[in-house]
């Protein structure tokens, strides 16, 4: 499995990530068979396990490909993590948490506490509930261990209350996740609810979900997002596409108002736009699609990883073609295909096979409809 995993990972790297990896690898001493393996994967468009073992053996006879692949996988992920620390708050927080632990182990509590307080503000701003609670717990542990230096009782109680509220938020989010997971599980194993009896079987989940929403707790962005995902999935699978689309619009509005909390890259927002466009396709509302295709295209931003940008481009192309096919503009669809970037089909096919297949299907459907077999 290591060989397959490392092939997929290398094929997902952008030019800048490859360059950064080469610079990162210079810091390591000793034999660097893993760089040979990296180059073999990178330079061959279509490579599989057998071909990789054959080519690698020509340069490094007697060296285990599996062990080298495992080592390359580790070095690559370490390199990518270091890169993401500068771009993503979650990576920054997790990396910072390890730094706090090191300061504590080496008897540098003041440094650890200062680092902790800085990270705490980032966790609150980015609504990372689990990490926010952990930092409150670390802070309380520090104050207890050093006999509450300069802290009055009301301040101590205030920190304890913040920790308690963080736990409430975590539980609320967990309940939303649980219901969404149950809904997906039931739909996966029983299919779409068609009869009234099948729809009633889902009502218990809907009622439980509504009770969470109506509870007097502070709803985080994650909790509100899960609520709308649950609702849209529920309505889609009982065939109420109008309500599903309305919920997707609300989900889009939630993302638009909270751009500061987008992930890097914003996979969740991409998924929301994909859901909206899929619902518009299902209901035949082609006239509304172009607006959301344009929003999708805005995610093709240079600051995001290259694999994500190619995924965005493929999604936009799919829905452009769906729109043109759906409105009967077949000649325009053919021109659109012919003017597309040939590199789009080759790039990152291994990272998102389903999207690649859907794009190829749209190409095939276009030519089928004009009878150009």
Short mmCIF file of C-alpha atoms in Angstrom, two decimals:
data_model
loop_
_atom_site.label_atom_id
_atom_site.label_comp_id
_atom_site.label_asym_id
_atom_site.label_seq_id
_atom_site.Cartn_x
_atom_site.Cartn_y
_atom_site.Cartn_z
CA UNK A 1 0.00 0.00 0.00
CA UNK A 2 2.94 2.37 0.64
CA UNK A 3 3.87 2.37 -3.05
CA UNK A 4 0.33 3.16 -4.18
CA UNK A 5 0.02 5.88 -1.52
CA UNK A 6 3.32 7.53 -2.39
CA UNK A 7 2.48 7.50 -6.13
CA UNK A 8 -0.80 9.29 -5.43
CA UNK A 9 0.89 11.78 -3.12
CA UNK A 10 3.71 12.66 -5.54
CA UNK A 11 1.21 13.06 -8.38
CA UNK A 12 -0.76 15.54 -6.27
CA UNK A 13 2.19 17.91 -5.75
CA UNK A 14 2.40 21.30 -7.42
CA UNK A 15 5.61 22.63 -8.99
CA UNK A 16 6.30 24.83 -5.95
CA UNK A 17 5.71 21.90 -3.57
CA UNK A 18 8.13 19.73 -5.55
CA UNK A 19 10.72 22.50 -5.46
CA UNK A 20 10.25 22.94 -1.72
CA UNK A 21 10.63 19.18 -1.21
CA UNK A 22 13.93 19.12 -3.09
CA UNK A 23 15.25 21.96 -0.90
CA UNK A 24 13.92 20.21 2.21
CA UNK A 25 15.66 16.94 1.26
CA UNK A 26 19.06 18.67 1.14
CA UNK A 27 18.95 18.90 4.94
CA UNK A 28 19.11 15.10 5.20
CA UNK A 29 22.44 13.26 5.23
CA UNK A 30 23.25 9.74 3.99
CA UNK A 31 21.94 7.78 1.02
CA UNK A 32 18.94 9.29 -0.71
CA UNK A 33 17.37 6.41 -2.61
CA UNK A 34 14.02 8.01 -1.83
CA UNK A 35 14.91 10.88 -4.21
CA UNK A 36 15.39 8.38 -7.05
CA UNK A 37 11.97 6.94 -6.25
CA UNK A 38 10.49 10.44 -6.17
CA UNK A 39 11.96 11.30 -9.58
CA UNK A 40 10.77 8.04 -11.13
CA UNK A 41 7.18 8.73 -10.05
CA UNK A 42 7.33 12.40 -10.97
CA UNK A 43 8.77 11.91 -14.47
CA UNK A 44 6.50 9.05 -15.59
CA UNK A 45 2.88 9.92 -16.42
CA UNK A 46 1.53 6.39 -16.07
CA UNK A 47 3.37 4.37 -13.49
CA UNK A 48 2.29 1.33 -11.47
CA UNK A 49 3.83 -0.86 -8.80
CA UNK A 50 5.46 -3.36 -11.21
CA UNK A 51 7.01 -0.67 -13.41
CA UNK A 52 8.21 1.25 -10.37
CA UNK A 53 9.94 -1.81 -8.89
CA UNK A 54 11.60 -2.60 -12.23
CA UNK A 55 12.96 0.93 -12.82
CA UNK A 56 13.99 1.43 -9.18
CA UNK A 57 15.83 -1.93 -9.18
CA UNK A 58 17.93 -0.82 -12.16
CA UNK A 59 19.42 2.01 -10.06
CA UNK A 60 19.37 0.45 -6.58
CA UNK A 61 19.65 -3.33 -6.78
CA UNK A 62 18.95 -5.02 -3.46
CA UNK A 63 17.24 -1.98 -1.92
CA UNK A 64 13.64 -2.55 -0.77
CA UNK A 65 11.17 -0.45 -2.77
CA UNK A 66 8.54 -0.78 -0.02
CA UNK A 67 10.86 0.53 2.69
CA UNK A 68 12.01 3.37 0.44
CA UNK A 69 8.38 4.22 -0.39
CA UNK A 70 7.47 4.31 3.31
CA UNK A 71 10.40 6.62 4.04
CA UNK A 72 9.56 8.88 1.08
CA UNK A 73 5.95 9.05 2.27
CA UNK A 74 7.12 10.15 5.73
CA UNK A 75 9.57 12.78 4.44
CA UNK A 76 7.02 14.15 1.98
CA UNK A 77 4.28 14.49 4.58
CA UNK A 78 6.70 16.15 7.03
CA UNK A 79 7.64 18.63 4.31
CA UNK A 80 3.99 19.37 3.42
CA UNK A 81 3.08 19.83 7.09
CA UNK A 82 5.82 22.44 7.50
CA UNK A 83 4.48 24.28 4.45
CA UNK A 84 0.88 24.20 5.72
CA UNK A 85 1.84 25.62 9.14
CA UNK A 86 2.30 28.98 7.40
CA UNK A 87 -1.02 28.77 5.54
CA UNK A 88 -3.60 27.04 7.74
CA UNK A 89 -4.62 27.92 11.30
CA UNK A 90 -5.30 24.29 12.20
CA UNK A 91 -1.75 23.26 11.27
CA UNK A 92 -0.40 26.32 13.11
CA UNK A 93 -2.33 25.39 16.26
CA UNK A 94 -1.32 21.72 16.27
CA UNK A 95 2.31 22.63 15.61
CA UNK A 96 2.16 25.25 18.38
CA UNK A 97 0.67 22.71 20.79
CA UNK A 98 3.74 20.52 20.33
CA UNK A 99 5.95 23.55 21.01
CA UNK A 100 4.09 24.19 24.28
CA UNK A 101 4.73 20.56 25.31
CA UNK A 102 8.45 20.91 24.54
CA UNK A 103 8.70 24.07 26.68
CA UNK A 104 7.01 22.25 29.54
CA UNK A 105 9.28 19.19 29.26
CA UNK A 106 12.41 21.37 29.27
CA UNK A 107 11.28 23.34 32.30
CA UNK A 108 10.50 26.57 30.45
CA UNK A 109 6.96 27.13 31.78
CA UNK A 110 6.87 30.90 31.22
CA UNK A 111 7.76 30.48 27.52
CA UNK A 112 5.14 27.75 27.23
CA UNK A 113 2.49 29.93 28.85
CA UNK A 114 3.22 32.89 26.54
CA UNK A 115 3.00 30.61 23.51
CA UNK A 116 -0.22 29.12 24.88
CA UNK A 117 -1.93 32.51 25.26
CA UNK A 118 -1.06 33.51 21.67
CA UNK A 119 -2.37 30.23 20.29
CA UNK A 120 -5.51 30.48 22.40
CA UNK A 121 -6.59 33.62 20.54
CA UNK A 122 -6.03 31.92 17.18
CA UNK A 123 -8.14 28.92 18.29
CA UNK A 124 -11.01 31.22 19.37
CA UNK A 125 -10.88 33.28 16.17
CA UNK A 126 -10.81 30.19 13.92
CA UNK A 127 -13.50 28.38 16.01
CA UNK A 128 -11.38 25.27 16.54
CA UNK A 129 -13.47 24.03 19.46
CA UNK A 130 -11.43 20.98 20.52
CA UNK A 131 -8.16 22.87 20.52
CA UNK A 132 -9.72 25.86 22.26
CA UNK A 133 -10.81 23.58 25.12
CA UNK A 134 -7.38 21.94 25.33
CA UNK A 135 -5.72 25.34 25.66
CA UNK A 136 -8.08 26.30 28.51
CA UNK A 137 -7.20 22.99 30.17
CA UNK A 138 -3.46 23.64 29.68
CA UNK A 139 -3.86 27.12 31.13
CA UNK A 140 -5.69 25.82 34.21
CA UNK A 141 -3.05 23.11 34.67
CA UNK A 142 -0.28 25.71 34.46
CA UNK A 143 -1.97 28.02 37.01
CA UNK A 144 -2.58 25.12 39.41
CA UNK A 145 0.98 23.83 39.13
CA UNK A 146 2.48 27.25 39.91
CA UNK A 147 0.02 28.16 42.66
CA UNK A 148 -2.10 30.64 40.64
CA UNK A 149 0.49 33.43 40.22
CA UNK A 150 -1.26 36.83 40.32
CA UNK A 151 -4.68 35.28 39.57
CA UNK A 152 -7.78 36.21 41.60
CA UNK A 153 -10.57 33.73 42.23
CA UNK A 154 -13.04 35.42 39.87
CA UNK A 155 -10.48 35.19 37.03
CA UNK A 156 -9.95 31.48 37.76
CA UNK A 157 -13.72 30.86 37.66
CA UNK A 158 -13.94 32.82 34.40
CA UNK A 159 -11.38 30.52 32.72
CA UNK A 160 -13.19 27.46 34.09
CA UNK A 161 -16.49 28.73 32.65
CA UNK A 162 -14.88 29.30 29.25
CA UNK A 163 -13.63 25.71 29.31
CA UNK A 164 -17.09 24.44 30.29
CA UNK A 165 -18.75 26.42 27.46
CA UNK A 166 -16.20 25.04 25.00
CA UNK A 167 -17.19 21.51 26.07
CA UNK A 168 -20.88 22.38 25.51
CA UNK A 169 -20.08 23.61 22.01
CA UNK A 170 -18.11 20.43 21.30
CA UNK A 171 -21.01 18.26 22.47
CA UNK A 172 -23.47 20.24 20.35
CA UNK A 173 -21.28 19.80 17.26
CA UNK A 174 -20.82 16.11 18.06
CA UNK A 175 -24.61 15.59 18.17
CA UNK A 176 -24.94 17.25 14.76
CA UNK A 177 -22.18 15.08 13.34
CA UNK A 178 -23.81 11.94 14.77
CA UNK A 179 -27.19 12.63 13.15
CA UNK A 180 -25.62 13.57 9.81
CA UNK A 181 -23.58 10.36 9.88
CA UNK A 182 -26.67 8.25 10.71
CA UNK A 183 -28.60 9.90 7.88
CA UNK A 184 -25.81 9.17 5.37
CA UNK A 185 -25.49 5.59 6.66
CA UNK A 186 -29.21 4.85 6.31
CA UNK A 187 -29.39 6.38 2.84
CA UNK A 188 -26.30 4.47 1.76
CA UNK A 189 -27.75 1.13 2.85
CA UNK A 190 -31.42 1.66 1.99
CA UNK A 191 -31.28 4.09 -0.94
CA UNK A 192 -33.43 7.17 -1.46
CA UNK A 193 -36.68 7.37 0.50
CA UNK A 194 -39.48 7.02 -2.06
CA UNK A 195 -42.56 5.78 -0.20
CA UNK A 196 -44.22 7.60 2.70
CA UNK A 197 -43.22 4.73 4.98
CA UNK A 198 -39.53 5.14 4.07
CA UNK A 199 -39.76 8.89 4.63
CA UNK A 200 -41.25 8.34 8.10
CA UNK A 201 -38.25 6.19 9.03
CA UNK A 202 -36.06 9.27 8.58
CA UNK A 203 -38.35 11.55 10.60
CA UNK A 204 -36.81 10.50 13.93
CA UNK A 205 -33.47 11.90 12.75
CA UNK A 206 -35.12 15.09 11.53
CA UNK A 207 -36.88 15.62 14.88
CA UNK A 208 -33.67 14.96 16.82
CA UNK A 209 -31.79 17.38 14.59
CA UNK A 210 -34.39 20.10 15.11
CA UNK A 211 -34.21 19.63 18.90
CA UNK A 212 -30.44 20.31 18.76
CA UNK A 213 -31.01 23.46 16.69
CA UNK A 214 -33.69 24.72 19.08
CA UNK A 215 -31.61 24.04 22.20
CA UNK A 216 -30.38 27.15 23.98
CA UNK A 217 -26.72 26.76 23.08
CA UNK A 218 -24.37 28.93 21.08
CA UNK A 219 -24.23 27.53 17.56
CA UNK A 220 -20.73 27.67 16.08
CA UNK A 221 -20.09 27.97 12.36
CA UNK A 222 -19.35 24.23 12.24
CA UNK A 223 -22.66 23.46 13.96
CA UNK A 224 -24.67 25.73 11.62
CA UNK A 225 -22.88 24.25 8.61
CA UNK A 226 -23.71 20.70 9.74
CA UNK A 227 -27.35 21.69 10.31
CA UNK A 228 -27.67 22.95 6.73
CA UNK A 229 -25.79 19.93 5.33
CA UNK A 230 -28.16 17.62 7.22
CA UNK A 231 -31.24 19.49 5.97
CA UNK A 232 -30.06 19.60 2.36
CA UNK A 233 -29.15 15.91 2.38
CA UNK A 234 -32.49 15.00 3.99
CA UNK A 235 -34.57 16.97 1.47
CA UNK A 236 -32.54 15.70 -1.49
CA UNK A 237 -33.05 12.09 -0.50
CA UNK A 238 -36.81 12.37 0.02
CA UNK A 239 -37.08 14.02 -3.40
CA UNK A 240 -37.92 17.53 -2.11
CA UNK A 241 -35.40 19.27 -4.39
CA UNK A 242 -36.95 22.71 -3.97
CA UNK A 243 -36.37 22.65 -0.19
CA UNK A 244 -32.91 21.11 -0.68
CA UNK A 245 -31.94 23.92 -3.04
CA UNK A 246 -33.23 26.55 -0.62
CA UNK A 247 -31.08 25.01 2.12
CA UNK A 248 -28.05 24.94 -0.16
CA UNK A 249 -28.56 28.65 -0.84
CA UNK A 250 -28.50 29.28 2.93
CA UNK A 251 -25.32 27.18 3.21
CA UNK A 252 -23.69 29.26 0.48
CA UNK A 253 -24.71 32.44 2.33
CA UNK A 254 -23.13 31.09 5.53
CA UNK A 255 -19.82 30.51 3.74
CA UNK A 256 -19.94 33.89 2.00
CA UNK A 257 -20.39 35.70 5.33
CA UNK A 258 -17.55 33.79 7.03
CA UNK A 259 -14.70 33.89 4.51
CA UNK A 260 -12.25 34.49 7.34
CA UNK A 261 -12.96 30.94 8.58
CA UNK A 262 -12.46 29.18 5.24
CA UNK A 263 -10.00 26.32 5.25
CA UNK A 264 -6.91 26.42 3.08
CA UNK A 265 -7.98 25.26 0.56
CA UNK A 266 -11.78 25.75 1.08
CA UNK A 267 -12.86 22.19 0.30
CA UNK A 268 -16.08 22.62 2.31
CA UNK A 269 -17.16 25.63 0.27
CA UNK A 270 -16.29 23.82 -2.96
CA UNK A 271 -18.48 20.94 -1.79
CA UNK A 272 -21.36 23.34 -0.99
CA UNK A 273 -21.20 24.92 -4.45
CA UNK A 274 -21.05 21.44 -5.99
CA UNK A 275 -24.21 20.53 -4.05
CA UNK A 276 -26.04 23.64 -5.26
CA UNK A 277 -25.10 23.02 -8.89
CA UNK A 278 -26.01 19.34 -8.65
CA UNK A 279 -29.45 20.27 -7.25
CA UNK A 280 -29.96 22.81 -10.04
CA UNK A 281 -29.04 20.12 -12.57
CA UNK A 282 -31.43 17.62 -10.97
CA UNK A 283 -34.34 20.10 -11.02
CA UNK A 284 -33.52 21.32 -14.54
CA UNK A 285 -33.02 24.93 -13.42
CA UNK A 286 -30.22 25.60 -15.89
CA UNK A 287 -30.80 29.35 -15.96
CA UNK A 288 -29.53 29.69 -12.38
CA UNK A 289 -26.40 27.59 -12.85
CA UNK A 290 -24.06 30.14 -14.44
CA UNK A 291 -24.09 32.38 -11.34
CA UNK A 292 -22.76 29.54 -9.16
CA UNK A 293 -20.33 28.30 -11.81
CA UNK A 294 -18.78 31.79 -11.69
CA UNK A 295 -18.51 31.51 -7.89
CA UNK A 296 -16.81 28.16 -8.37
CA UNK A 297 -14.31 29.69 -10.79
CA UNK A 298 -13.38 32.32 -8.18
CA UNK A 299 -11.90 29.48 -6.09
CA UNK A 300 -9.22 29.01 -8.77
CA UNK A 301 -6.93 31.26 -6.74
CA UNK A 302 -3.12 31.22 -6.90
CA UNK A 303 -2.87 31.08 -3.11
CA UNK A 304 -4.46 27.60 -3.04
CA UNK A 305 -2.66 24.30 -3.78
CA UNK A 306 -2.46 23.33 -7.41
CA UNK A 307 -4.35 20.02 -7.03
CA UNK A 308 -7.32 21.96 -5.57
CA UNK A 309 -7.23 24.49 -8.40
CA UNK A 310 -7.38 21.71 -10.99
CA UNK A 311 -10.28 20.13 -9.13
CA UNK A 312 -12.10 23.49 -9.20
CA UNK A 313 -11.44 23.88 -12.94
CA UNK A 314 -12.77 20.40 -13.64
CA UNK A 315 -15.91 21.06 -11.57
CA UNK A 316 -16.52 24.36 -13.39
CA UNK A 317 -16.03 22.66 -16.75
CA UNK A 318 -18.43 19.84 -15.86
CA UNK A 319 -21.21 22.26 -14.94
CA UNK A 320 -20.54 24.50 -17.95
CA UNK A 321 -21.09 21.44 -20.13
CA UNK A 322 -24.15 20.34 -18.11
CA UNK A 323 -25.61 23.82 -18.65
CA UNK A 324 -24.94 23.81 -22.41
CA UNK A 325 -26.17 20.22 -22.88
CA UNK A 326 -29.25 20.89 -20.73
CA UNK A 327 -30.22 23.95 -22.78
CA UNK A 328 -29.57 22.16 -26.09
CA UNK A 329 -26.57 24.31 -27.07
CA UNK A 330 -24.61 21.34 -28.38
CA UNK A 331 -22.46 23.23 -30.87
CA UNK A 332 -21.39 25.62 -28.11
CA UNK A 333 -20.61 22.59 -25.92
CA UNK A 334 -18.34 21.14 -28.63
CA UNK A 335 -16.55 24.50 -29.03
CA UNK A 336 -16.16 24.67 -25.26
CA UNK A 337 -14.50 21.23 -25.22
CA UNK A 338 -12.24 22.02 -28.17
CA UNK A 339 -11.08 25.29 -26.58
CA UNK A 340 -10.37 23.69 -23.20
CA UNK A 341 -6.85 23.24 -21.88
CA UNK A 342 -5.63 19.71 -22.84
CA UNK A 343 -3.56 19.64 -19.63
CA UNK A 344 -6.79 19.69 -17.62
CA UNK A 345 -7.57 16.06 -18.43
CA UNK A 346 -4.07 14.85 -17.62
CA UNK A 347 -3.62 16.70 -14.34
CA UNK A 348 -4.37 15.08 -10.97
CA UNK A 349 -6.60 12.34 -12.36
CA UNK A 350 -5.43 10.10 -9.50
CA UNK A 351 -6.39 12.63 -6.84
CA UNK A 352 -10.06 12.80 -7.83
CA UNK A 353 -11.03 9.87 -10.06
CA UNK A 354 -14.77 10.46 -9.71
CA UNK A 355 -14.55 14.04 -11.00
CA UNK A 356 -12.25 12.90 -13.80
CA UNK A 357 -14.75 10.22 -14.85
CA UNK A 358 -17.64 12.69 -14.73
CA UNK A 359 -15.76 15.14 -16.93
CA UNK A 360 -14.98 12.41 -19.46
CA UNK A 361 -18.63 11.33 -19.37
CA UNK A 362 -19.73 14.90 -20.18
CA UNK A 363 -17.30 14.96 -23.11
CA UNK A 364 -18.67 11.63 -24.35
CA UNK A 365 -22.30 12.69 -23.88
CA UNK A 366 -21.72 15.87 -25.89
CA UNK A 367 -20.33 13.99 -28.89
CA UNK A 368 -22.97 11.26 -28.53
CA UNK A 369 -25.76 13.85 -28.73
CA UNK A 370 -24.35 15.34 -31.94
CA UNK A 371 -23.95 11.75 -33.21
CA UNK A 372 -20.20 12.09 -33.68
CA UNK A 373 -19.55 8.53 -32.52
#
